[in-house]
């Protein structure tokens, strides 16, 4: 692929944001944003995923500005 395209001009941050938009990470972030006191365990129960997965997703969402998640 790199022989056909100049990969240095690609905004990889925008690509990552596009990939994550409207997926499970976005849904988890919306839960957290709409209910700031909701725990990762509770979000995991609502979505059917382990709290560690939710925590990782919320970290990604925080970097993208979709929610605010701080580890205590």
Short mmCIF file of C-alpha atoms in Angstrom, two decimals:
data_model
loop_
_atom_site.label_atom_id
_atom_site.label_comp_id
_atom_site.label_asym_id
_atom_site.label_seq_id
_atom_site.Cartn_x
_atom_site.Cartn_y
_atom_site.Cartn_z
CA UNK A 1 0.00 0.00 0.00
CA UNK A 2 2.82 2.40 0.85
CA UNK A 3 4.14 1.94 -2.68
CA UNK A 4 0.88 3.25 -4.09
CA UNK A 5 0.08 5.99 -1.56
CA UNK A 6 2.06 8.59 0.34
CA UNK A 7 1.12 7.54 3.88
CA UNK A 8 2.96 10.48 5.43
CA UNK A 9 0.18 12.89 4.41
CA UNK A 10 -2.56 10.92 6.18
CA UNK A 11 -3.96 12.39 9.39
CA UNK A 12 -3.98 9.18 11.43
CA UNK A 13 -5.74 10.88 14.35
CA UNK A 14 -8.69 11.72 12.10
CA UNK A 15 -8.69 8.16 10.78
CA UNK A 16 -8.84 6.80 14.33
CA UNK A 17 -11.68 9.15 15.24
CA UNK A 18 -13.60 8.14 12.10
CA UNK A 19 -13.17 4.44 12.91
CA UNK A 20 -14.34 4.85 16.50
CA UNK A 21 -17.30 7.11 15.69
CA UNK A 22 -20.73 5.47 16.08
CA UNK A 23 -19.41 2.25 17.54
CA UNK A 24 -19.30 0.63 20.95
CA UNK A 25 -16.71 3.09 22.26
CA UNK A 26 -18.97 6.00 21.34
CA UNK A 27 -21.95 4.29 23.02
CA UNK A 28 -19.98 3.71 26.24
CA UNK A 29 -18.82 7.34 26.20
CA UNK A 30 -22.37 8.55 25.75
CA UNK A 31 -23.46 6.52 28.78
CA UNK A 32 -20.67 8.10 30.82
CA UNK A 33 -21.28 11.61 29.49
CA UNK A 34 -25.03 11.42 30.14
CA UNK A 35 -24.56 9.75 33.56
CA UNK A 36 -21.22 10.89 35.05
CA UNK A 37 -21.70 8.83 38.23
CA UNK A 38 -22.22 5.59 36.30
CA UNK A 39 -19.42 3.11 37.05
CA UNK A 40 -17.51 1.11 34.46
CA UNK A 41 -19.06 -2.00 36.00
CA UNK A 42 -22.60 -0.68 35.51
CA UNK A 43 -21.88 0.48 31.94
CA UNK A 44 -20.40 -2.96 31.29
CA UNK A 45 -23.56 -4.61 32.61
CA UNK A 46 -25.73 -2.40 30.40
CA UNK A 47 -23.64 -3.13 27.32
CA UNK A 48 -22.70 -6.74 28.06
CA UNK A 49 -18.96 -6.19 28.40
CA UNK A 50 -16.36 -6.51 31.14
CA UNK A 51 -15.61 -3.37 33.17
CA UNK A 52 -11.96 -3.48 32.00
CA UNK A 53 -13.11 -3.21 28.40
CA UNK A 54 -15.35 -0.26 29.28
CA UNK A 55 -12.50 1.41 31.16
CA UNK A 56 -10.22 1.08 28.12
CA UNK A 57 -12.94 2.47 25.86
CA UNK A 58 -13.54 5.42 28.17
CA UNK A 59 -9.83 6.20 28.14
CA UNK A 60 -9.93 6.31 24.33
CA UNK A 61 -13.10 8.41 24.41
CA UNK A 62 -11.51 10.85 26.84
CA UNK A 63 -8.57 11.33 24.47
CA UNK A 64 -11.02 11.99 21.63
CA UNK A 65 -13.01 14.45 23.76
CA UNK A 66 -16.19 12.33 23.78
CA UNK A 67 -16.41 11.92 27.53
CA UNK A 68 -14.57 12.64 30.74
CA UNK A 69 -13.13 9.63 32.55
CA UNK A 70 -10.63 9.78 35.38
CA UNK A 71 -9.22 6.80 37.20
CA UNK A 72 -9.52 7.24 40.96
#
